Every structure is written in structure tokens, then in C-alpha cells.
């Protein structure tokens, strides 16, 4: 099982990878959706943590893409945006599990 | 007909008088000639339109008929005073006064009065310019400027709060995660109680900061954007007016290619106006020193979104600046906090859109692309989403 982190902020991506690595997970970090797509698609055992405010291909598009995989992984969206903006972003789609920044270890562990 | 009657009052007809008649008839400004008893001798076509009287109706009457009561009362006094003392109050000066239409409507006019000594005695020539249109323009300009001020202030505080919260969140998130990772590491490997305690305190402080941000965010999020259907061409046109009215941009070629007939967008017009004004101002600033001074505005629909593009022929955005261009307090522009673009992007994202920058094709310079959702009939449902529809949050 691998945790894929798609996060454009290098500080957030690195610290998240470090903490999850400390907890004992195997972690991959991608700075954007494009580089995530270049890799082997995540398996059903994997978890994808995606920042919703990505440059280029958006986090929402990434989540839609992942959801269409035959065996989709678990998705956790992280965001600094407002609840209202998130509801707008997803429109008719149900938003995935959502963590708002700043993230805490407890909230993360509870979801993993 | 008027010519004949004029002649019956004045001296013998002549070529120059005929010429004068045609000048009076075609003049855009109202022209009234009166004698030293304030009796109207001549009342041109423009006056007929302005005041609603025909020449026949007013000839020979006191010029007071064209004035509101307070001027009318004083007029004889003014005239006598002048005739006795030669002290000029309006003659040769011209001033803004009010005229009165036949129906009682008062309206602002600019009145200039000249004097002529004629074989028939002293005559006074009044030239009257209708100021209603100019007043309307002035009022619109004042309103527009007041609006510009309020537009830039009204949501600036909210948006600044949102932008700061958003920007602080990133490093704060990283700090908390690093500290938590460090705590795990020292806790597992060394059992250094003191260090664990210090890291714990660090985490607590970071959490405190995060609570402040969350409180700030809750406060900012209280205000829902007032969304409504907005016509893109009109919105862009208004913003362009607002910016160009307030600044000197005579030597800048501004091409507004935003056509009417685009679908409406579902936005808070005040907030989007704020973005567009900011972008247009930036574009104008960018070309001010450039050899080619061109600013372009266009809009098109793409994938269910409206893309509004503000381009300029200025120096462009250096590639190394692009990644931090929309970050708060990173702006390279003098005399600002560098919040304009941050706030603009935050507004756009709150609308479910975005703001991006790209090179402006062959012209050089930069192009800012504002993406906003097109208005759809079911929008009403989405905006008023029931609580159950909102995503779970941490």
C-alpha cells in the first residue's frame, strides 16, 4: 500500500510525506496532477491525498479521473479553501473525504 | 415666417440680417435677445426647443418668463443696477444658472450675456447652453468614481482575510506536520523527555495559530457572495469605463473585443468588478513604459466556463515570478502589498473559477485569464445547497 500525495506546496508535500513515513507508510509525492498521471495508476490498496488547489489540472479533475479507475483507491482531499467554494467546486458530484488545512496528525491517522 | 415677424419689429431687412436669421436658426445653443426693458426681441429655434415656447408666444414678454421664480424676482433689480452703475455681474462673464421650461421644469443652463448698442437702443444677447447632458455625465462620473472606491474597499477586508488565511495555512500546515513527525522520531528513538516536551509545545503553538486562522476563516466565510446573472459585455465595459475615467490612458490603445451575446455568468458583480478593475489597471500600468502600448480585453466560453482575458503588450511576467505571482505579499510592484492578484484569485476560486497568467502570444506581455462559471438554470439549487450536500470537514 502506497500513499500518493499530490500537493503543489513543497513544504506541505514534504512535511506530510515525512510524517506519514514516520508513521510507517510508503509515500510518493507529486507536485501536480500531471506528474501523478505519468506514474502507474494507484491500486485499490493505495490512498491518494490530493490538494484541491493544484495548478494546471485541478484536484477535482484528478479526483474524477481516479474515481473512474476500475479499482479506485481511497481518496482524501485536503484544502485551504472555504466549505462554500468546495461545494461549488464539486457541483453535483459528492465531494470525497475532506481535510481542511492546517492538517493535524490525529485527523490524518483517523482517516488512514 | 419667423423672419417676417422679426423684421416687423426690427429695422429694415437686409442681407446681413437674413444671414443672421439663418445663423440663429441653425445654432445649437439657445439665443435670446432682449432690450433694456428685458423684453424679448428675438428667440431662436434652439430656445423654442429648450423652453417650450414659440417665438410668437414670447416676443415682447419679459425675459423673466424663462426663469425660475427666485431669478425672476431679482432680475429687474439686476438689470436696473447694471443700467445705472455699469457694474457687470454676468455680462461678459457667463455663469451656471437655471432656466425654466414652459411646463415648470427647471434645468441647469450655462448663460453668457453680451451687450450691443444698436440704433434701437441697448440690447442684451443671451446665449444659453443646456447643461442637462453634461450634468448627467458629471453625475455618472462622480457615481462611477464613488463606486470605484467602494468596489475596491467593500470586500477587500474579507478577501484579504481569506487570502491571508489561505496563504498562512500552507506553511502552518507544514510546520505542524514537521513537528509531529519530529515528535514521533524523538519519541520512538531516544526517549528524550525534554525534547518531546519542547516539540509538544511547538505543536500546541502551531495549533493555536491554526485556530486563529480558522476563526478568521469562519468570520470571512460568513458572508455569502451575492450571486446573480451578469452580462459579461456590460460588466467588462463598466470596468473599463471606471478605470479609464480615473487615469490618463490617452496614448494607450485599448481594444475591447468582448461581444454582446455571450452567455451570462453567475457571479457577485461587485467582486468580479474588483478583479477586472485590478487586471485592467495592472495591464495599463504594464504598457505605460512599453514601446507598444496595447491592452486587449476578450471573452469566450470554454468547457462550460467563461474565460475573460485581459492582455497587454508590456514587459510580461518573468517565468521565475509566475509560481509566486498569486501569493500574498510576494508582489514585486512598488507601493502595494502584492495582495491584488492574491485577492483576485481567491475571489475567482470562491466563485468556482480561477485566475491564471499566460504569455500574451506574439505581442509579448502578459495575459491574465479569469475563468468563471457560466450561469445555468439549475444554479439556484447549487447555490442554496442543503447542509447535507456539503462535504464533511475535519
CSV table of C-alpha atoms in Angstrom, one decimal:
chain,number,residue,atom,x,y,z
A,1,UNK,CA,0.0,0.0,0.0
A,2,UNK,CA,1.3,3.4,-1.0
A,3,UNK,CA,0.1,6.8,-0.1
A,4,UNK,CA,0.2,9.2,-3.1
A,5,UNK,CA,0.4,12.8,-2.2
A,6,UNK,CA,-0.4,15.3,-4.9
A,7,UNK,CA,0.4,18.7,-3.4
A,8,UNK,CA,1.9,21.8,-5.1
A,9,UNK,CA,3.2,23.4,-2.0
A,10,UNK,CA,6.6,21.8,-1.4
A,11,UNK,CA,6.6,22.5,2.4
A,12,UNK,CA,3.2,20.8,2.8
A,13,UNK,CA,4.1,17.9,0.5
A,14,UNK,CA,7.4,17.2,2.2
A,15,UNK,CA,6.2,17.5,5.7
A,16,UNK,CA,3.2,15.3,5.0
A,17,UNK,CA,5.4,12.7,3.4
A,18,UNK,CA,7.8,12.9,6.3
A,19,UNK,CA,5.1,12.4,8.9
A,20,UNK,CA,3.4,9.6,7.1
A,21,UNK,CA,6.8,8.0,6.5
A,22,UNK,CA,7.4,8.2,10.3
A,23,UNK,CA,4.1,6.5,10.9
A,24,UNK,CA,5.4,3.7,8.6
A,25,UNK,CA,3.7,4.3,5.3
A,26,UNK,CA,5.2,4.1,1.9
A,27,UNK,CA,4.8,7.6,0.4
A,28,UNK,CA,5.1,9.2,-3.1
A,29,UNK,CA,4.8,12.9,-3.6
A,30,UNK,CA,3.8,14.7,-6.8
A,31,UNK,CA,3.9,18.4,-7.3
A,32,UNK,CA,0.9,18.4,-9.7
A,33,UNK,CA,-1.7,16.2,-11.3
A,34,UNK,CA,0.2,15.9,-14.5
A,35,UNK,CA,3.2,14.2,-12.8
A,36,UNK,CA,0.8,12.0,-10.9
A,37,UNK,CA,-0.7,10.8,-14.2
A,38,UNK,CA,2.7,9.9,-15.5
A,39,UNK,CA,3.1,7.2,-12.9
A,40,UNK,CA,1.5,3.8,-12.7
A,41,UNK,CA,-2.1,4.3,-11.6
A,42,UNK,CA,-2.8,3.7,-7.9
A,43,UNK,CA,-4.1,0.3,-6.9
A,44,UNK,CA,-7.2,-0.4,-4.7
A,45,UNK,CA,-5.0,-0.7,-1.6
A,46,UNK,CA,-3.5,2.7,-2.2
A,47,UNK,CA,-4.6,6.1,-0.8
A,48,UNK,CA,-4.4,9.3,-2.8
A,49,UNK,CA,-4.1,12.5,-0.8
A,50,UNK,CA,-4.8,15.4,-3.2
A,51,UNK,CA,-4.7,19.1,-2.6
A,52,UNK,CA,-7.8,20.7,-4.3
A,53,UNK,CA,-5.9,23.9,-5.3
A,54,UNK,CA,-3.5,22.5,-7.8
A,55,UNK,CA,-2.1,24.4,-10.7
A,56,UNK,CA,-3.0,23.1,-14.1
A,57,UNK,CA,-5.2,20.1,-14.0
A,58,UNK,CA,-7.2,20.7,-10.8
A,59,UNK,CA,-7.6,18.5,-7.8
A,60,UNK,CA,-11.3,18.0,-8.7
A,61,UNK,CA,-10.4,16.7,-12.1
A,62,UNK,CA,-7.8,14.3,-10.6
A,63,UNK,CA,-10.4,13.0,-8.2
A,64,UNK,CA,-12.9,12.4,-11.1
A,65,UNK,CA,-10.2,10.6,-13.0
A,66,UNK,CA,-9.3,8.4,-10.1
A,67,UNK,CA,-12.9,7.6,-9.4
A,68,UNK,CA,-13.3,6.2,-12.9
A,69,UNK,CA,-10.5,3.6,-12.4
A,70,UNK,CA,-11.8,0.1,-12.4
A,71,UNK,CA,-10.4,-0.5,-8.9
A,72,UNK,CA,-10.2,3.0,-7.4
A,73,UNK,CA,-8.0,3.8,-4.4
A,74,UNK,CA,-9.2,5.7,-1.4
A,75,UNK,CA,-9.1,9.5,-1.9
A,76,UNK,CA,-8.6,12.1,0.8
A,77,UNK,CA,-8.9,15.7,-0.4
A,78,UNK,CA,-7.0,18.4,1.5
A,79,UNK,CA,-7.8,22.1,1.0
A,80,UNK,CA,-7.4,25.5,2.5
A,81,UNK,CA,-10.5,26.7,0.7
A,82,UNK,CA,-13.8,27.5,2.2
A,83,UNK,CA,-16.6,25.0,2.5
A,84,UNK,CA,-18.7,27.0,0.2
A,85,UNK,CA,-16.0,27.0,-2.5
A,86,UNK,CA,-15.7,23.3,-2.2
A,87,UNK,CA,-19.4,22.7,-2.6
A,88,UNK,CA,-19.2,24.9,-5.7
A,89,UNK,CA,-16.2,23.0,-7.0
A,90,UNK,CA,-17.8,19.6,-6.9
A,91,UNK,CA,-21.2,20.7,-8.2
A,92,UNK,CA,-23.4,17.6,-8.4
A,93,UNK,CA,-20.6,15.2,-7.5
A,94,UNK,CA,-20.3,14.2,-3.9
A,95,UNK,CA,-17.1,15.6,-2.5
A,96,UNK,CA,-14.6,13.0,-1.2
A,97,UNK,CA,-13.3,12.7,2.3
A,98,UNK,CA,-12.1,16.2,3.1
A,99,UNK,CA,-9.4,17.5,5.4
A,100,UNK,CA,-9.0,21.2,5.8
A,101,UNK,CA,-5.6,22.7,6.3
A,102,UNK,CA,-3.9,23.0,8.7
A,103,UNK,CA,-3.8,19.3,9.0
A,104,UNK,CA,-3.3,17.5,12.3
A,105,UNK,CA,-1.8,14.2,12.9
A,106,UNK,CA,-4.9,12.9,14.7
A,107,UNK,CA,-7.2,13.8,11.8
A,108,UNK,CA,-4.9,12.1,9.3
A,109,UNK,CA,-4.4,8.9,11.3
A,110,UNK,CA,-8.1,8.7,11.9
A,111,UNK,CA,-8.6,8.5,8.2
A,112,UNK,CA,-5.8,6.2,7.2
B,1,UNK,CA,-42.5,83.2,-41.0
B,2,UNK,CA,-40.3,84.0,-38.1
B,3,UNK,CA,-38.2,86.1,-40.4
B,4,UNK,CA,-41.1,88.2,-41.4
B,5,UNK,CA,-42.1,88.9,-37.9
B,6,UNK,CA,-38.7,89.7,-36.7
B,7,UNK,CA,-38.5,92.3,-39.4
B,8,UNK,CA,-41.7,93.9,-38.4
B,9,UNK,CA,-40.1,94.5,-35.0
B,10,UNK,CA,-36.6,95.4,-36.0
B,11,UNK,CA,-35.2,97.7,-38.7
B,12,UNK,CA,-35.3,97.2,-42.5
B,13,UNK,CA,-34.5,93.8,-43.9
B,14,UNK,CA,-31.0,93.4,-45.2
B,15,UNK,CA,-28.7,90.7,-46.5
B,16,UNK,CA,-26.8,90.6,-43.3
B,17,UNK,CA,-30.0,90.3,-41.3
B,18,UNK,CA,-31.1,87.3,-43.4
B,19,UNK,CA,-27.7,85.8,-42.8
B,20,UNK,CA,-28.1,86.4,-39.1
B,21,UNK,CA,-31.5,84.8,-39.1
B,22,UNK,CA,-30.1,81.6,-40.6
B,23,UNK,CA,-27.3,81.6,-38.1
B,24,UNK,CA,-29.8,81.9,-35.3
B,25,UNK,CA,-32.0,79.2,-36.7
B,26,UNK,CA,-29.2,76.7,-37.0
B,27,UNK,CA,-27.4,77.5,-33.8
B,28,UNK,CA,-27.3,74.6,-31.3
B,29,UNK,CA,-27.3,76.9,-28.3
B,30,UNK,CA,-30.3,78.9,-27.4
B,31,UNK,CA,-30.0,82.6,-28.3
B,32,UNK,CA,-32.2,85.3,-26.8
B,33,UNK,CA,-32.0,89.0,-27.5
B,34,UNK,CA,-33.7,91.4,-25.2
B,35,UNK,CA,-34.0,95.2,-24.9
B,36,UNK,CA,-33.1,97.3,-21.9
B,37,UNK,CA,-36.6,96.7,-20.5
B,38,UNK,CA,-35.9,93.0,-20.5
B,39,UNK,CA,-38.4,92.4,-23.3
B,40,UNK,CA,-37.7,89.6,-25.6
B,41,UNK,CA,-36.9,90.7,-29.1
B,42,UNK,CA,-35.5,87.5,-30.6
B,43,UNK,CA,-35.9,83.9,-29.6
B,44,UNK,CA,-34.2,81.3,-31.8
B,45,UNK,CA,-35.2,77.8,-32.7
B,46,UNK,CA,-33.0,76.2,-30.1
B,47,UNK,CA,-34.7,78.3,-27.4
B,48,UNK,CA,-38.1,77.1,-28.6
B,49,UNK,CA,-37.0,73.5,-28.0
B,50,UNK,CA,-35.3,74.4,-24.7
B,51,UNK,CA,-38.2,76.3,-23.2
B,52,UNK,CA,-41.2,75.0,-25.0
B,53,UNK,CA,-42.5,78.4,-26.1
B,54,UNK,CA,-42.7,79.5,-29.7
B,55,UNK,CA,-41.2,82.8,-30.8
B,56,UNK,CA,-44.6,84.3,-31.2
B,57,UNK,CA,-45.5,83.5,-27.7
B,58,UNK,CA,-42.6,85.1,-26.0
B,59,UNK,CA,-41.7,88.1,-28.2
B,60,UNK,CA,-42.3,91.3,-26.3
B,61,UNK,CA,-42.7,89.5,-23.0
B,62,UNK,CA,-40.3,90.0,-20.1
B,63,UNK,CA,-37.3,87.5,-20.2
B,64,UNK,CA,-38.3,86.5,-16.7
B,65,UNK,CA,-40.8,84.1,-18.2
B,66,UNK,CA,-37.8,81.8,-18.9
B,67,UNK,CA,-36.5,81.9,-15.3
B,68,UNK,CA,-37.5,80.1,-12.1
B,69,UNK,CA,-39.2,82.4,-9.6
B,70,UNK,CA,-36.1,83.2,-7.5
B,71,UNK,CA,-34.2,84.5,-10.5
B,72,UNK,CA,-37.3,86.2,-12.0
B,73,UNK,CA,-37.8,88.2,-8.8
B,74,UNK,CA,-34.3,89.5,-8.8
B,75,UNK,CA,-33.8,90.1,-12.5
B,76,UNK,CA,-35.3,93.6,-12.7
B,77,UNK,CA,-33.1,94.6,-9.9
B,78,UNK,CA,-30.0,93.2,-11.6
B,79,UNK,CA,-30.8,94.8,-14.8
B,80,UNK,CA,-31.5,98.2,-13.3
B,81,UNK,CA,-28.4,98.0,-11.2
B,82,UNK,CA,-26.4,97.4,-14.3
B,83,UNK,CA,-28.1,100.1,-16.3
B,84,UNK,CA,-27.4,102.6,-13.5
B,85,UNK,CA,-24.0,101.7,-12.3
B,86,UNK,CA,-22.5,99.8,-15.2
B,87,UNK,CA,-21.4,97.1,-12.7
B,88,UNK,CA,-21.2,93.8,-14.5
B,89,UNK,CA,-22.4,90.7,-12.8
B,90,UNK,CA,-23.0,88.4,-15.7
B,91,UNK,CA,-22.2,90.4,-18.9
B,92,UNK,CA,-19.1,89.1,-20.5
B,93,UNK,CA,-18.7,86.6,-17.6
B,94,UNK,CA,-21.2,83.8,-18.1
B,95,UNK,CA,-22.4,81.6,-15.3
B,96,UNK,CA,-24.3,78.5,-14.5
B,97,UNK,CA,-27.9,79.3,-13.7
B,98,UNK,CA,-31.2,77.5,-14.1
B,99,UNK,CA,-33.8,78.0,-16.8
B,100,UNK,CA,-37.5,77.2,-16.6
B,101,UNK,CA,-39.4,75.3,-19.2
B,102,UNK,CA,-43.0,76.2,-20.0
B,103,UNK,CA,-44.2,73.2,-18.0
B,104,UNK,CA,-42.4,74.5,-14.9
B,105,UNK,CA,-39.4,72.1,-15.1
B,106,UNK,CA,-36.2,73.8,-14.1
B,107,UNK,CA,-33.0,72.8,-15.7
B,108,UNK,CA,-29.3,73.8,-15.5
B,109,UNK,CA,-28.0,76.1,-18.2
B,110,UNK,CA,-24.8,78.0,-18.8
B,111,UNK,CA,-25.7,81.5,-19.7
B,112,UNK,CA,-23.4,84.0,-21.3
B,113,UNK,CA,-24.7,87.5,-21.8
B,114,UNK,CA,-23.3,90.1,-24.2
B,115,UNK,CA,-24.3,93.7,-24.8
B,116,UNK,CA,-24.7,95.6,-28.0
B,117,UNK,CA,-25.5,99.2,-28.7
B,118,UNK,CA,-28.0,99.3,-31.6
B,119,UNK,CA,-29.9,102.1,-33.3
B,120,UNK,CA,-32.9,100.8,-31.3
B,121,UNK,CA,-31.1,101.2,-28.0
B,122,UNK,CA,-29.1,98.8,-25.8
B,123,UNK,CA,-29.7,95.2,-26.4
B,124,UNK,CA,-28.6,92.2,-24.5
B,125,UNK,CA,-27.8,88.9,-26.1
B,126,UNK,CA,-28.0,85.8,-24.0
B,127,UNK,CA,-26.5,82.5,-25.2
B,128,UNK,CA,-27.9,79.5,-23.4
B,129,UNK,CA,-26.3,76.1,-23.3
B,130,UNK,CA,-28.3,73.2,-21.9
B,131,UNK,CA,-26.3,71.6,-19.2
B,132,UNK,CA,-28.6,68.7,-18.5
B,133,UNK,CA,-26.5,66.3,-20.6
B,134,UNK,CA,-23.2,67.5,-19.2
B,135,UNK,CA,-24.7,67.3,-15.7
B,136,UNK,CA,-25.7,63.8,-16.3
B,137,UNK,CA,-22.2,62.9,-17.5
B,138,UNK,CA,-20.7,64.6,-14.4
B,139,UNK,CA,-23.1,62.8,-12.1
B,140,UNK,CA,-22.3,59.5,-13.8
B,141,UNK,CA,-18.6,60.2,-13.5
B,142,UNK,CA,-19.0,61.0,-9.8
B,143,UNK,CA,-21.1,57.9,-9.2
B,144,UNK,CA,-18.6,55.8,-11.1
B,145,UNK,CA,-15.7,57.1,-9.1
B,146,UNK,CA,-17.5,56.7,-5.8
B,147,UNK,CA,-18.3,53.1,-6.9
B,148,UNK,CA,-14.7,52.5,-7.8
B,149,UNK,CA,-13.7,53.5,-4.3
B,150,UNK,CA,-16.3,51.3,-2.7
B,151,UNK,CA,-15.6,48.4,-5.1
B,152,UNK,CA,-12.0,48.3,-4.1
B,153,UNK,CA,-12.9,48.6,-0.4
B,154,UNK,CA,-16.1,46.7,0.1
B,155,UNK,CA,-14.8,43.2,0.1
B,156,UNK,CA,-11.1,44.0,0.3
B,157,UNK,CA,-11.1,43.3,4.0
B,158,UNK,CA,-13.0,40.0,3.7
B,159,UNK,CA,-10.9,38.9,0.7
B,160,UNK,CA,-7.7,40.0,2.4
B,161,UNK,CA,-8.6,37.9,5.4
B,162,UNK,CA,-9.4,34.9,3.2
B,163,UNK,CA,-6.1,35.4,1.2
B,164,UNK,CA,-4.0,35.7,4.4
B,165,UNK,CA,-5.7,32.7,5.9
B,166,UNK,CA,-5.1,30.7,2.8
B,167,UNK,CA,-1.5,31.7,2.4
B,168,UNK,CA,-0.7,31.2,6.1
B,169,UNK,CA,-2.3,27.8,6.1
B,170,UNK,CA,0.3,26.3,3.8
B,171,UNK,CA,3.4,27.0,5.9
B,172,UNK,CA,1.5,26.4,9.1
B,173,UNK,CA,0.3,23.0,7.9
B,174,UNK,CA,3.9,22.2,7.0
B,175,UNK,CA,5.1,23.3,10.4
B,176,UNK,CA,2.6,21.2,12.3
B,177,UNK,CA,3.3,18.1,10.2
B,178,UNK,CA,7.1,18.6,10.6
B,179,UNK,CA,6.7,19.0,14.3
B,180,UNK,CA,4.5,16.0,14.6
B,181,UNK,CA,7.0,13.9,12.5
B,182,UNK,CA,9.8,15.2,14.8
B,183,UNK,CA,7.9,14.2,17.9
B,184,UNK,CA,7.4,10.7,16.6
B,185,UNK,CA,11.0,10.4,15.8
B,186,UNK,CA,12.4,11.6,19.1
B,187,UNK,CA,9.7,9.8,21.0
B,188,UNK,CA,10.5,6.5,19.3
B,189,UNK,CA,14.2,6.6,19.1
B,190,UNK,CA,15.7,8.5,22.0
B,191,UNK,CA,13.0,8.8,24.7
B,192,UNK,CA,14.3,12.3,25.3
B,193,UNK,CA,11.6,13.6,27.5
B,194,UNK,CA,12.7,17.2,27.4
B,195,UNK,CA,12.8,17.3,23.6
B,196,UNK,CA,9.4,15.6,23.3
B,197,UNK,CA,8.0,18.3,25.6
B,198,UNK,CA,9.5,21.1,23.6
B,199,UNK,CA,8.2,19.7,20.4
B,200,UNK,CA,4.8,19.2,22.0
B,201,UNK,CA,4.8,22.9,23.0
B,202,UNK,CA,5.7,23.8,19.4
B,203,UNK,CA,2.8,21.7,18.2
B,204,UNK,CA,0.5,23.5,20.6
B,205,UNK,CA,1.6,26.9,19.5
B,206,UNK,CA,1.1,25.9,15.9
B,207,UNK,CA,-2.3,24.7,16.7
B,208,UNK,CA,-3.1,28.0,18.4
B,209,UNK,CA,-2.1,29.8,15.3
B,210,UNK,CA,-4.2,27.4,13.3
B,211,UNK,CA,-7.2,28.1,15.5
B,212,UNK,CA,-6.8,31.8,14.9
B,213,UNK,CA,-6.8,31.2,11.2
B,214,UNK,CA,-9.8,29.0,11.4
B,215,UNK,CA,-11.7,31.7,13.3
B,216,UNK,CA,-10.7,34.3,10.8
B,217,UNK,CA,-11.8,32.0,8.0
B,218,UNK,CA,-15.2,31.4,9.7
B,219,UNK,CA,-15.6,35.1,10.0
B,220,UNK,CA,-14.8,35.7,6.4
B,221,UNK,CA,-16.9,32.8,5.1
B,222,UNK,CA,-20.0,34.1,6.9
B,223,UNK,CA,-20.7,36.4,4.1
B,224,UNK,CA,-22.1,34.6,1.1
B,225,UNK,CA,-21.3,36.1,-2.3
B,226,UNK,CA,-24.4,37.6,-3.7
B,227,UNK,CA,-24.6,35.8,-7.0
B,228,UNK,CA,-26.7,36.8,-9.8
B,229,UNK,CA,-26.8,36.6,-13.6
B,230,UNK,CA,-24.4,39.1,-15.0
B,231,UNK,CA,-24.0,40.2,-18.6
B,232,UNK,CA,-20.3,39.9,-19.4
B,233,UNK,CA,-20.0,42.6,-22.1
B,234,UNK,CA,-21.7,45.1,-19.8
B,235,UNK,CA,-19.6,44.2,-16.8
B,236,UNK,CA,-16.4,44.4,-18.7
B,237,UNK,CA,-17.5,47.7,-20.3
B,238,UNK,CA,-18.3,49.2,-17.0
B,239,UNK,CA,-15.0,48.2,-15.5
B,240,UNK,CA,-13.2,49.7,-18.5
B,241,UNK,CA,-15.1,52.9,-18.0
B,242,UNK,CA,-14.3,53.0,-14.3
B,243,UNK,CA,-10.6,52.5,-14.8
B,244,UNK,CA,-10.2,54.8,-17.9
B,245,UNK,CA,-12.2,57.6,-16.3
B,246,UNK,CA,-9.8,57.8,-13.4
B,247,UNK,CA,-6.5,57.6,-15.2
B,248,UNK,CA,-4.7,59.1,-18.1
B,249,UNK,CA,-4.5,56.5,-20.8
B,250,UNK,CA,-4.8,58.6,-24.0
B,251,UNK,CA,-1.7,57.1,-25.6
B,252,UNK,CA,-2.7,53.5,-24.9
B,253,UNK,CA,-4.7,51.6,-27.5
B,254,UNK,CA,-7.4,49.7,-25.7
B,255,UNK,CA,-9.2,47.0,-27.7
B,256,UNK,CA,-12.4,45.7,-26.0
B,257,UNK,CA,-13.4,42.7,-28.0
B,258,UNK,CA,-15.9,41.4,-25.5
B,259,UNK,CA,-19.0,40.9,-27.6
B,260,UNK,CA,-22.6,41.1,-26.6
B,261,UNK,CA,-24.5,37.9,-26.9
B,262,UNK,CA,-22.2,35.8,-24.6
B,263,UNK,CA,-24.0,33.7,-22.0
B,264,UNK,CA,-24.4,35.4,-18.6
B,265,UNK,CA,-22.1,34.5,-15.7
B,266,UNK,CA,-23.3,33.6,-12.2
B,267,UNK,CA,-21.2,35.9,-10.0
B,268,UNK,CA,-21.2,38.6,-7.4
B,269,UNK,CA,-20.8,41.5,-9.8
B,270,UNK,CA,-19.1,43.8,-7.2
B,271,UNK,CA,-16.4,41.2,-6.5
B,272,UNK,CA,-15.8,40.3,-10.2
B,273,UNK,CA,-15.7,44.0,-11.0
B,274,UNK,CA,-12.9,44.3,-8.4
B,275,UNK,CA,-10.9,41.6,-10.2
B,276,UNK,CA,-11.4,43.1,-13.6
B,277,UNK,CA,-10.5,46.6,-12.5
B,278,UNK,CA,-7.4,45.3,-10.8
B,279,UNK,CA,-6.4,43.4,-14.0
B,280,UNK,CA,-7.2,46.3,-16.3
B,281,UNK,CA,-5.2,48.7,-14.1
B,282,UNK,CA,-2.3,46.3,-14.0
B,283,UNK,CA,-2.4,46.0,-17.8
B,284,UNK,CA,-2.4,49.7,-18.3
B,285,UNK,CA,0.5,50.1,-15.8
B,286,UNK,CA,2.4,47.4,-17.6
B,287,UNK,CA,2.3,49.1,-21.0
B,288,UNK,CA,2.8,52.7,-19.8
B,289,UNK,CA,6.6,52.5,-20.4
B,290,UNK,CA,6.4,49.9,-23.2
B,291,UNK,CA,7.2,50.8,-26.8
B,292,UNK,CA,3.9,49.3,-28.0
B,293,UNK,CA,1.1,50.4,-25.7
B,294,UNK,CA,-1.8,48.0,-26.3
B,295,UNK,CA,-4.3,46.5,-23.9
B,296,UNK,CA,-6.8,43.9,-25.0
B,297,UNK,CA,-10.0,42.5,-23.5
B,298,UNK,CA,-11.8,39.5,-24.8
B,299,UNK,CA,-14.1,36.8,-23.6
B,300,UNK,CA,-15.1,33.3,-24.8
B,301,UNK,CA,-16.9,30.3,-23.5
B,302,UNK,CA,-14.9,27.1,-23.0
B,303,UNK,CA,-16.0,23.9,-21.4
B,304,UNK,CA,-18.9,25.4,-19.6
B,305,UNK,CA,-16.8,28.3,-18.2
B,306,UNK,CA,-16.5,31.9,-19.3
B,307,UNK,CA,-12.9,32.9,-20.0
B,308,UNK,CA,-12.3,36.6,-19.7
B,309,UNK,CA,-8.9,37.6,-21.0
B,310,UNK,CA,-7.0,40.8,-20.2
B,311,UNK,CA,-3.8,41.1,-22.2
B,312,UNK,CA,-1.2,43.7,-22.5
B,313,UNK,CA,1.9,44.4,-24.7
B,314,UNK,CA,4.1,45.2,-21.7
B,315,UNK,CA,7.2,43.5,-20.4
B,316,UNK,CA,5.4,40.3,-19.4
B,317,UNK,CA,5.7,38.3,-16.3
B,318,UNK,CA,9.2,36.8,-15.8
B,319,UNK,CA,9.0,32.9,-15.7
B,320,UNK,CA,10.6,32.8,-12.2
B,321,UNK,CA,7.9,35.1,-10.8
B,322,UNK,CA,4.9,33.2,-12.2
B,323,UNK,CA,4.9,30.5,-9.4
B,324,UNK,CA,4.6,33.1,-6.7
B,325,UNK,CA,2.6,35.7,-8.6
B,326,UNK,CA,-0.6,34.9,-6.8
B,327,UNK,CA,0.9,34.5,-3.4
B,328,UNK,CA,0.1,37.2,-0.8
B,329,UNK,CA,2.8,39.7,-0.1
B,330,UNK,CA,5.1,38.4,-2.9
B,331,UNK,CA,4.3,41.2,-5.4
B,332,UNK,CA,7.2,43.0,-6.9
B,333,UNK,CA,5.1,46.1,-7.6
B,334,UNK,CA,6.1,49.1,-5.7
B,335,UNK,CA,3.5,50.8,-3.5
B,336,UNK,CA,1.4,47.8,-2.8
B,337,UNK,CA,1.2,44.8,-0.6
B,338,UNK,CA,1.1,42.5,-3.5
B,339,UNK,CA,-2.4,41.5,-2.5
B,340,UNK,CA,-4.3,42.5,-5.6
B,341,UNK,CA,-3.7,39.3,-7.6
B,342,UNK,CA,-4.0,37.1,-4.4
B,343,UNK,CA,-7.4,38.6,-3.6
B,344,UNK,CA,-8.4,38.4,-7.2
B,345,UNK,CA,-7.6,34.7,-7.4
B,346,UNK,CA,-9.2,34.0,-4.1
B,347,UNK,CA,-12.4,35.7,-5.3
B,348,UNK,CA,-12.3,33.7,-8.6
B,349,UNK,CA,-11.8,30.4,-6.7
B,350,UNK,CA,-14.6,31.3,-4.3
B,351,UNK,CA,-16.8,31.5,-7.4
B,352,UNK,CA,-15.7,28.1,-8.5
B,353,UNK,CA,-13.4,29.7,-11.1
B,354,UNK,CA,-9.8,30.6,-11.2
B,355,UNK,CA,-7.3,33.3,-12.3
B,356,UNK,CA,-4.2,32.4,-14.3
B,357,UNK,CA,-1.5,34.1,-16.2
B,358,UNK,CA,0.0,33.2,-19.6
B,359,UNK,CA,2.3,34.8,-22.1
B,360,UNK,CA,0.4,37.1,-24.5
B,361,UNK,CA,1.2,35.3,-27.7
B,362,UNK,CA,3.2,37.1,-30.4
B,363,UNK,CA,2.7,40.6,-28.9
B,364,UNK,CA,4.8,39.9,-25.8
B,365,UNK,CA,3.5,41.0,-22.5
B,366,UNK,CA,1.1,39.0,-20.2
B,367,UNK,CA,-2.4,37.8,-20.5
B,368,UNK,CA,-4.5,37.2,-17.4
B,369,UNK,CA,-7.3,34.7,-17.9
B,370,UNK,CA,-10.2,34.9,-15.5
B,371,UNK,CA,-12.3,31.7,-15.5
B,372,UNK,CA,-15.9,32.0,-14.1
B,373,UNK,CA,-18.9,29.7,-14.2
B,374,UNK,CA,-21.5,30.4,-16.9
B,375,UNK,CA,-24.9,30.9,-15.5
B,376,UNK,CA,-27.1,27.8,-15.7
B,377,UNK,CA,-30.8,27.4,-14.9
B,378,UNK,CA,-30.1,24.9,-12.1
B,379,UNK,CA,-27.7,27.3,-10.5
B,380,UNK,CA,-30.3,28.2,-7.9
B,381,UNK,CA,-30.2,24.7,-6.5
B,382,UNK,CA,-26.4,24.7,-6.3
B,383,UNK,CA,-26.1,27.9,-4.5
B,384,UNK,CA,-28.7,27.1,-1.9
B,385,UNK,CA,-27.3,23.6,-1.4
B,386,UNK,CA,-28.8,21.9,1.6
B,387,UNK,CA,-26.5,21.3,4.5
B,388,UNK,CA,-26.3,17.6,3.7
B,389,UNK,CA,-24.7,18.3,0.4
B,390,UNK,CA,-21.7,20.0,2.0
B,391,UNK,CA,-18.7,17.9,2.2
B,392,UNK,CA,-17.5,16.5,5.6
B,393,UNK,CA,-14.8,18.6,7.1
B,394,UNK,CA,-12.2,18.0,9.6
